Coordinates of C-alpha atoms in Angstrom, one line a residue:
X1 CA 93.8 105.6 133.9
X2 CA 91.5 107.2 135.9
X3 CA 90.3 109.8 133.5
X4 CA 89.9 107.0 130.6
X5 CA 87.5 105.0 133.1
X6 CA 85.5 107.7 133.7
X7 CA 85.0 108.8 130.2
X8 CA 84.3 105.2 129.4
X9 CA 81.7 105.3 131.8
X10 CA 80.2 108.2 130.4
X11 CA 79.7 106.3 127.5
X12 CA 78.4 103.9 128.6
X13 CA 75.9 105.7 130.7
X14 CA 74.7 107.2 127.6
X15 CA 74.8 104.1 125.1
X16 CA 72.6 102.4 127.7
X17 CA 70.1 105.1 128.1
X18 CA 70.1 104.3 124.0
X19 CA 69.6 101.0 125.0
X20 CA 66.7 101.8 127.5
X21 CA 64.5 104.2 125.1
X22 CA 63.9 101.1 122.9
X23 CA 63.5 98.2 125.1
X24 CA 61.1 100.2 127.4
X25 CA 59.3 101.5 124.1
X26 CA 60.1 104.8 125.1
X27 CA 61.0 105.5 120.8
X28 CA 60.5 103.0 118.4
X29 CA 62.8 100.3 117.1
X30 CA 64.5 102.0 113.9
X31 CA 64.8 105.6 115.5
X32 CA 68.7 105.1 115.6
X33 CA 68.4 105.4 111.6
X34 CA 66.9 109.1 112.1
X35 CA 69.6 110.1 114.6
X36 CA 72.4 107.9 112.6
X37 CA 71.7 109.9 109.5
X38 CA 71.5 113.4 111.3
X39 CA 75.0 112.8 112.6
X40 CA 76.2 111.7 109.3
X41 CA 74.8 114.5 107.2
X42 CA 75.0 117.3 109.7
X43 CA 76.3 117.0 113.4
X44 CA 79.6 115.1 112.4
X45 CA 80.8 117.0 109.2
X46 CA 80.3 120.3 111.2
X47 CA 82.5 118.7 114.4
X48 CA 85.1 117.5 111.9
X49 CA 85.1 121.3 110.5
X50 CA 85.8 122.9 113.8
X51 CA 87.9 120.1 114.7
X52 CA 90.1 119.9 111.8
X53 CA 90.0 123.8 111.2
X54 CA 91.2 124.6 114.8
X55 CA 93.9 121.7 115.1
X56 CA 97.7 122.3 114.8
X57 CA 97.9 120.7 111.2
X58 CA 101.7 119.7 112.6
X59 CA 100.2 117.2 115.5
X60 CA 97.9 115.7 112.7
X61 CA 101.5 114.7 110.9
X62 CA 103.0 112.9 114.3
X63 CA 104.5 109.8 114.7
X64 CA 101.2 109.0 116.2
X65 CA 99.4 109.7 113.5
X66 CA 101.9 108.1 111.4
X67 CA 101.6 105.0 113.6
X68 CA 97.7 104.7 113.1
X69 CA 97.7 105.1 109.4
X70 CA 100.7 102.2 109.1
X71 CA 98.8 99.9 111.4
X72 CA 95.5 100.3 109.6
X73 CA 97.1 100.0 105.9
X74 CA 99.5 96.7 107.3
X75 CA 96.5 95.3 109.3
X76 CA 93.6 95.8 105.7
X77 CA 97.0 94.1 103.9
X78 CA 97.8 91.0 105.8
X79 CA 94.3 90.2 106.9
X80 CA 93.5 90.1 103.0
X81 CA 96.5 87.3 102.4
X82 CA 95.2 85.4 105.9
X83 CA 91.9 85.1 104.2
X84 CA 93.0 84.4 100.6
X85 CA 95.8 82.7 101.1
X86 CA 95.5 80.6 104.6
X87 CA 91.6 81.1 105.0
X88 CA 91.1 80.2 100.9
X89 CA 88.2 82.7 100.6
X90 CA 87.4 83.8 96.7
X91 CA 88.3 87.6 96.0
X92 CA 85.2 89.0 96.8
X93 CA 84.6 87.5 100.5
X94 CA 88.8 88.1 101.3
X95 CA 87.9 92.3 100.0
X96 CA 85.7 92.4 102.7
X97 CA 87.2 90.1 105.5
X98 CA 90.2 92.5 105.1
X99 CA 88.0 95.9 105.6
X100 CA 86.7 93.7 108.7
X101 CA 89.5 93.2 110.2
X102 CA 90.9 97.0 109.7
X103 CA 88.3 99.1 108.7
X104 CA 87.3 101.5 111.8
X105 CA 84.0 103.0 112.8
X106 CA 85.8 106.7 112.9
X107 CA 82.9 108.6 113.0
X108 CA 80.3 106.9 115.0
X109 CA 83.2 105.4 117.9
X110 CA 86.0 106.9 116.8
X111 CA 85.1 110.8 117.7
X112 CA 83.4 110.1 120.9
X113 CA 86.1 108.3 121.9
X114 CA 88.6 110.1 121.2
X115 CA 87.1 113.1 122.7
X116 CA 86.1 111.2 125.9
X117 CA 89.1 109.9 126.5
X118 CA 92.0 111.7 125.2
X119 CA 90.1 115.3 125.1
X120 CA 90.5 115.8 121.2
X121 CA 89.4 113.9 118.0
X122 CA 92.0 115.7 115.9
X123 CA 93.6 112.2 115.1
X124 CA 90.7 110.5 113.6
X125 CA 90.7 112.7 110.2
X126 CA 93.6 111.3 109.1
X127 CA 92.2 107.7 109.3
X128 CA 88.7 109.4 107.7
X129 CA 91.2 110.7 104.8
X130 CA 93.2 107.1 104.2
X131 CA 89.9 105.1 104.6
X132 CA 87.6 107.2 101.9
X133 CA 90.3 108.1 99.7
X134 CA 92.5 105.2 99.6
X135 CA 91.2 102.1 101.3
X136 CA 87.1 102.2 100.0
X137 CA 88.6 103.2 96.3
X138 CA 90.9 100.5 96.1
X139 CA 87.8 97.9 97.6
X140 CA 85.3 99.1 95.2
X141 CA 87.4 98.4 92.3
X142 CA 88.5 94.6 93.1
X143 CA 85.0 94.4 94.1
X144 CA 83.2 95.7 90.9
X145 CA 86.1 93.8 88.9
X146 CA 85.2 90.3 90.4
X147 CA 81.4 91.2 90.6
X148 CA 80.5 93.5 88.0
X149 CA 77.3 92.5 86.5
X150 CA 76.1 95.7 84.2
X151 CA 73.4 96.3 87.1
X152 CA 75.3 99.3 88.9
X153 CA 77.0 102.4 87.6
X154 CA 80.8 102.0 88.1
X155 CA 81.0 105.9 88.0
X156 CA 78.4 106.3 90.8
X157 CA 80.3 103.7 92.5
X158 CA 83.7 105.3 92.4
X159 CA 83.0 108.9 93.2
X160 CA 80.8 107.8 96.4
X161 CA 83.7 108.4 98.6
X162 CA 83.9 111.8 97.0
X163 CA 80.6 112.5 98.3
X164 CA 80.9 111.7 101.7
X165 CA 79.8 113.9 103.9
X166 CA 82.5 113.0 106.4
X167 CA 85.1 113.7 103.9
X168 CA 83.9 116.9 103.0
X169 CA 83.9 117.8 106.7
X170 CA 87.7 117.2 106.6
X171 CA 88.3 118.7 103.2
X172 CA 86.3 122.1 104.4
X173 CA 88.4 121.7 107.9
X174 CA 91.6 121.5 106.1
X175 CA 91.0 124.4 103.5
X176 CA 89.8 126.6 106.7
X177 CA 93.0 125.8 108.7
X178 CA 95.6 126.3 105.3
X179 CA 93.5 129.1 104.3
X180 CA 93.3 130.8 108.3
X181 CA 89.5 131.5 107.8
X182 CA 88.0 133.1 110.6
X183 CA 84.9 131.6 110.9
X184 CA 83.6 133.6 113.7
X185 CA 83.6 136.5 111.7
X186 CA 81.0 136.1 108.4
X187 CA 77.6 137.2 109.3
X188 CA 78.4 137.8 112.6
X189 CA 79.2 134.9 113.9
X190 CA 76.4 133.4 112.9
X191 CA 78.7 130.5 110.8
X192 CA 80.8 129.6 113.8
X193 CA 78.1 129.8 116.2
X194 CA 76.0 127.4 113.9
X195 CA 78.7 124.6 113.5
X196 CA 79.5 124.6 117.2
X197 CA 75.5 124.0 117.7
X198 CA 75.5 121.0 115.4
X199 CA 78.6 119.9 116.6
X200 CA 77.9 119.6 120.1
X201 CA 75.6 117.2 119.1
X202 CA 77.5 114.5 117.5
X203 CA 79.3 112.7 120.2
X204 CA 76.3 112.1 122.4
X205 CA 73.6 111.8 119.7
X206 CA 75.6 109.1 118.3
X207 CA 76.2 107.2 121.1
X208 CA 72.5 107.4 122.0
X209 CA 72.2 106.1 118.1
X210 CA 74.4 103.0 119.1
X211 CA 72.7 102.1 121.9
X212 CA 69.2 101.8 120.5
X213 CA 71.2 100.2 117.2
X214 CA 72.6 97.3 119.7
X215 CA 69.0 96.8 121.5
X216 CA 68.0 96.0 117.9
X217 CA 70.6 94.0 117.5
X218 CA 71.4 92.2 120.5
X219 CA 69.6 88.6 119.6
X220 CA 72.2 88.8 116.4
X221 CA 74.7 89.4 119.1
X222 CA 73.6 86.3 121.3
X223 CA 73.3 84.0 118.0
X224 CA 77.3 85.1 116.8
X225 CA 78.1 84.1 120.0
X226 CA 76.2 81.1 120.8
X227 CA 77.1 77.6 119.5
X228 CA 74.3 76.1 118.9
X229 CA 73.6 72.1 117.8
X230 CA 72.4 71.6 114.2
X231 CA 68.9 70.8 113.4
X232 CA 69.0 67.3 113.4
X233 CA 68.5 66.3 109.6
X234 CA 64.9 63.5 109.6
X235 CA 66.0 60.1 108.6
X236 CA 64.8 58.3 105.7
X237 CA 60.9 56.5 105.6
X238 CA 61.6 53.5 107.7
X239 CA 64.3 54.4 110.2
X240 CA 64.3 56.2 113.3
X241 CA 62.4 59.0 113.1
X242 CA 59.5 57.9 110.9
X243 CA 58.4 58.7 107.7
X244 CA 56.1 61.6 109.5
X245 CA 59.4 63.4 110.2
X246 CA 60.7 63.7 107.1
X247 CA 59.6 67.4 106.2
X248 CA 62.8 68.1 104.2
X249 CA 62.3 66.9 100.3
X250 CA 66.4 65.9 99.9
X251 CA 66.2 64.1 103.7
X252 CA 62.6 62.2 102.8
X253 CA 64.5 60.6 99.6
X254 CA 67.5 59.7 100.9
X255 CA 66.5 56.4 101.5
X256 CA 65.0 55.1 98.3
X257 CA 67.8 57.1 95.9
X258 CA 70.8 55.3 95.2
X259 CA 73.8 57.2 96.4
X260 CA 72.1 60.3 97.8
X261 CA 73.8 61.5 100.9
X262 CA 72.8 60.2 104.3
X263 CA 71.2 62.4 106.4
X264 CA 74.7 62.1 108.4
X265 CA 76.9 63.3 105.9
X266 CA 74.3 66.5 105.3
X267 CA 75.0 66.8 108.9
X268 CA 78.4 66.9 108.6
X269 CA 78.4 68.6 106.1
X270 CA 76.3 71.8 107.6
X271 CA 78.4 71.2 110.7
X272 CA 81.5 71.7 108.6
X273 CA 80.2 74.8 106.8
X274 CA 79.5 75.9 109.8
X275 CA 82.9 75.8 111.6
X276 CA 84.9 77.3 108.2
X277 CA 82.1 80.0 108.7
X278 CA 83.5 80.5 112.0
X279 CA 86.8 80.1 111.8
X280 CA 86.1 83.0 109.1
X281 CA 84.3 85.2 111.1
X282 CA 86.4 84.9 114.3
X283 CA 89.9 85.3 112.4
X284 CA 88.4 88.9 111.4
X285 CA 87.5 89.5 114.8
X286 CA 90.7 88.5 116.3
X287 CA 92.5 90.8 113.7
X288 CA 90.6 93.8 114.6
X289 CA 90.6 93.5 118.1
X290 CA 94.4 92.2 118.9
X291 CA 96.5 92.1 116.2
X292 CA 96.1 95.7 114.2
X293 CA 96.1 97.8 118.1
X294 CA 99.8 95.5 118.8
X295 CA 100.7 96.5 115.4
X296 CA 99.8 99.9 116.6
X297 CA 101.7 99.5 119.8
X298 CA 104.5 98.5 117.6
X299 CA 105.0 100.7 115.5
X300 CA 104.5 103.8 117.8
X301 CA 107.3 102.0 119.9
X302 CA 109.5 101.5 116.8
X303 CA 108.9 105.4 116.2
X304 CA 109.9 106.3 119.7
X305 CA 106.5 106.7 121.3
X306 CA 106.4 106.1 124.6
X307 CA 103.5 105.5 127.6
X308 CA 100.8 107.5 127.1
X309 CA 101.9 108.9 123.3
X310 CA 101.1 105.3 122.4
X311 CA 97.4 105.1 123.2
X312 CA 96.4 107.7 120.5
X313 CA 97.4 105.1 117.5
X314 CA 96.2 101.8 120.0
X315 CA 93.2 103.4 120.7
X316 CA 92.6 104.2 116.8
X317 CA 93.3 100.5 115.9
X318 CA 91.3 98.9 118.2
X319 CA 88.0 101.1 117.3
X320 CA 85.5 97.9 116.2
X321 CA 84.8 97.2 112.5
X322 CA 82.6 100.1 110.8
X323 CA 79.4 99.8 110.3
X324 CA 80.3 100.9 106.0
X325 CA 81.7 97.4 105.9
X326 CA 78.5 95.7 105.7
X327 CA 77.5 98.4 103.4
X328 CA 80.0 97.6 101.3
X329 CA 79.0 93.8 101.4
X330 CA 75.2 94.1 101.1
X331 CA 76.2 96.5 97.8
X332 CA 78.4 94.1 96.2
X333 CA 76.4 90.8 97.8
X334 CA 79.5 89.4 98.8
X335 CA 80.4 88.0 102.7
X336 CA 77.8 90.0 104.4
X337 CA 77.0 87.3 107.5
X338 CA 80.9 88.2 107.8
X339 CA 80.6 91.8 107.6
X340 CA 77.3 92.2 110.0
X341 CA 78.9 89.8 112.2
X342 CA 82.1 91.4 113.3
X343 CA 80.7 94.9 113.5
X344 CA 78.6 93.6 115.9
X345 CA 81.0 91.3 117.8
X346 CA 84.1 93.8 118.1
X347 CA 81.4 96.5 118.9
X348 CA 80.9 94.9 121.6
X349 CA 84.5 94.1 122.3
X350 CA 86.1 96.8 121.9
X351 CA 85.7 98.9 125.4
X352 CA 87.8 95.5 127.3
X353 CA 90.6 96.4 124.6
X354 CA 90.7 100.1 125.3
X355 CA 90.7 99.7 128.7
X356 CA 93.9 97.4 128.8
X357 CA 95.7 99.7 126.6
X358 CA 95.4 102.5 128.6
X359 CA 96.1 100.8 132.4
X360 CA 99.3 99.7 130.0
X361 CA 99.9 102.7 128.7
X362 CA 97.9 105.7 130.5

């Protein structure tokens, strides 16, 4: 317990230093984009090669990694029938409130984590592997199916995941390990030496990334978790408020149309759009955060993991929405106050979840 606080600290430490540059002006606002797309492009997919290169390809196929996969693929399946079928969201918005409420930031959270608190990130490439092969394939096709409107390439669209350049990291990793390349050993260590460079740089560069990305974003935070009273709609010419208060058109003509609505059913009715909204948003949330880690803790239990064997999946499941889910949203223009939403919220929610975990478990 003791070594997961302090490795939580550490990132904290860090993430708020993130936090710091921006609000004191030290960089400017948008300079977690630059450091973002470094660790995407070049520091992660050379840590995923070492990582997945040196690592005992028979711990990657343990019940631990077995119970991480299950819980992700059961927790994307059952928060898509809560949101079709009990939450009665179209196709499109139930696609991506399912990704929300299993989809995990592996990359950005998922190595720094892993590394910071269990030592090794060697579990998170099998997650990278189900969610770019299996899981963002299967979305994009329901997605382009229901949405489709001749103004994308389907082709570009399916092949993206090929060209990911976290996927290749693995794929490289994998063929290094099989293969038993020695990587110190072309051009005199030069290839090794380079991928240990821009490796090294992934885990804090991208939680310095996050915390500059959540200075940005932290009035969003405060408005997803702020209830806040409707703008009172004006009443009609005549009543209360006075015809000068009547700046919206519908509002100012609701008294002299016959059956328009009355500026207290509008209300109700933004006051009722509002709740579903939130009911929406907060069902993802509570699937990401709660039930996928206990289906974790499950099914690790179920596959004879015990005490601290069980916080690799638990920790896994309860890394917070990624940030490719509102990617996939803003592409496809479907759910994306959902989507921005509940990467920002479990974001933020995450670190109370792994810490109960492990004084359960650690």
């Amino acid at each position: 317990m003791g070594g997961v606080i302090s490795g939580l600290a550490v990132f904290a430490v860090v993430i708020a230093v993130g936090w710091l540059l921006v609000r004191t002006g030290g960089v400017p606002a948008g300079s977690d984009t630059i450091l973002t797309r470094t660790c995407f492009y070049a520091a992660t997919p050379a840590l995923l090669v070492t990582t997945v290169g040196n690592a005992d390809l028979a711990t990657v196929a343990s019940p631990q990694t077995v119970a991480g996969l299950a819980a992700e693929t059961l927790g994307v399946l059952t928060a898509w029938c809560v949101h079709r079928y009990l939450l009665r969201r179209d196709v499109a918005e139930s696609v991506i409130g399912a990704l929300a409420g299993g989809y995990v930031n592996a990359a950005n959270l998922g190595i720094p984590v892993l590394i910071l608190l269990l030592g090794d990130a060697t579990a998170i490439a099998p997650i990278v592997l189900l969610q770019m092969l299996v899981l963002a394939p299967v979305a994009f096709a329901i997605l382009d199916k229901v949405t489709y409107q001749g103004q994308h390439s389907r082709l570009v669209t399916f092949t993206a995941p090929l060209r990911n350049p976290l996927l290749i990291g693995v794929a490289v990793g994998l063929l290094v390990n099989v293969l038993g390349i020695d990587l110190a050993a072309p051009l005199g260590g030069l290839v090794a030496d380079s991928l240990d460079a821009l490796g090294a740089l992934a885990v804090t560069v991208m939680m310095l990334s996050l915390g500059m990305s959540l200075a940005a974003s932290s009035p969003k935070v405060t408005r997803c978790l702020t209830i806040t009273e409707p703008r009172r709609l004006p009443t009609a010419p005549g009543g209360a408020g006075g015809a000068d208060d009547a700046t919206d058109p519908a509002a100012a003509g609701a008294g002299t149309e016959a059956g328009a609505a009355s500026p207290d059913a509008a209300t109700a009715g933004a006051l009722e759009d509002r709740s579903e909204r939130g009911v929406v948003l907060w069902a993802s949330v509570a699937w990401k955060l709660v039930v996928v880690p206990l289906m974790a803790l499950g099914i690790g239990a179920a596959l004879g993991l015990r005490g601290g064997d069980l916080l690799v999946p638990v920790t896994t499941a309860s890394l917070p929405c990624a940030q490719n889910v509102f990617m996939y949203a803003t592409r496809y223009g479907a759910a994306k106050p959902l989507a921005r939403d509940c990467v920002l919220i479990t974001t933020a929610g995450f670190v109370p979840v792994v810490l109960l975990a492990s004084a359960l478990l650690g």
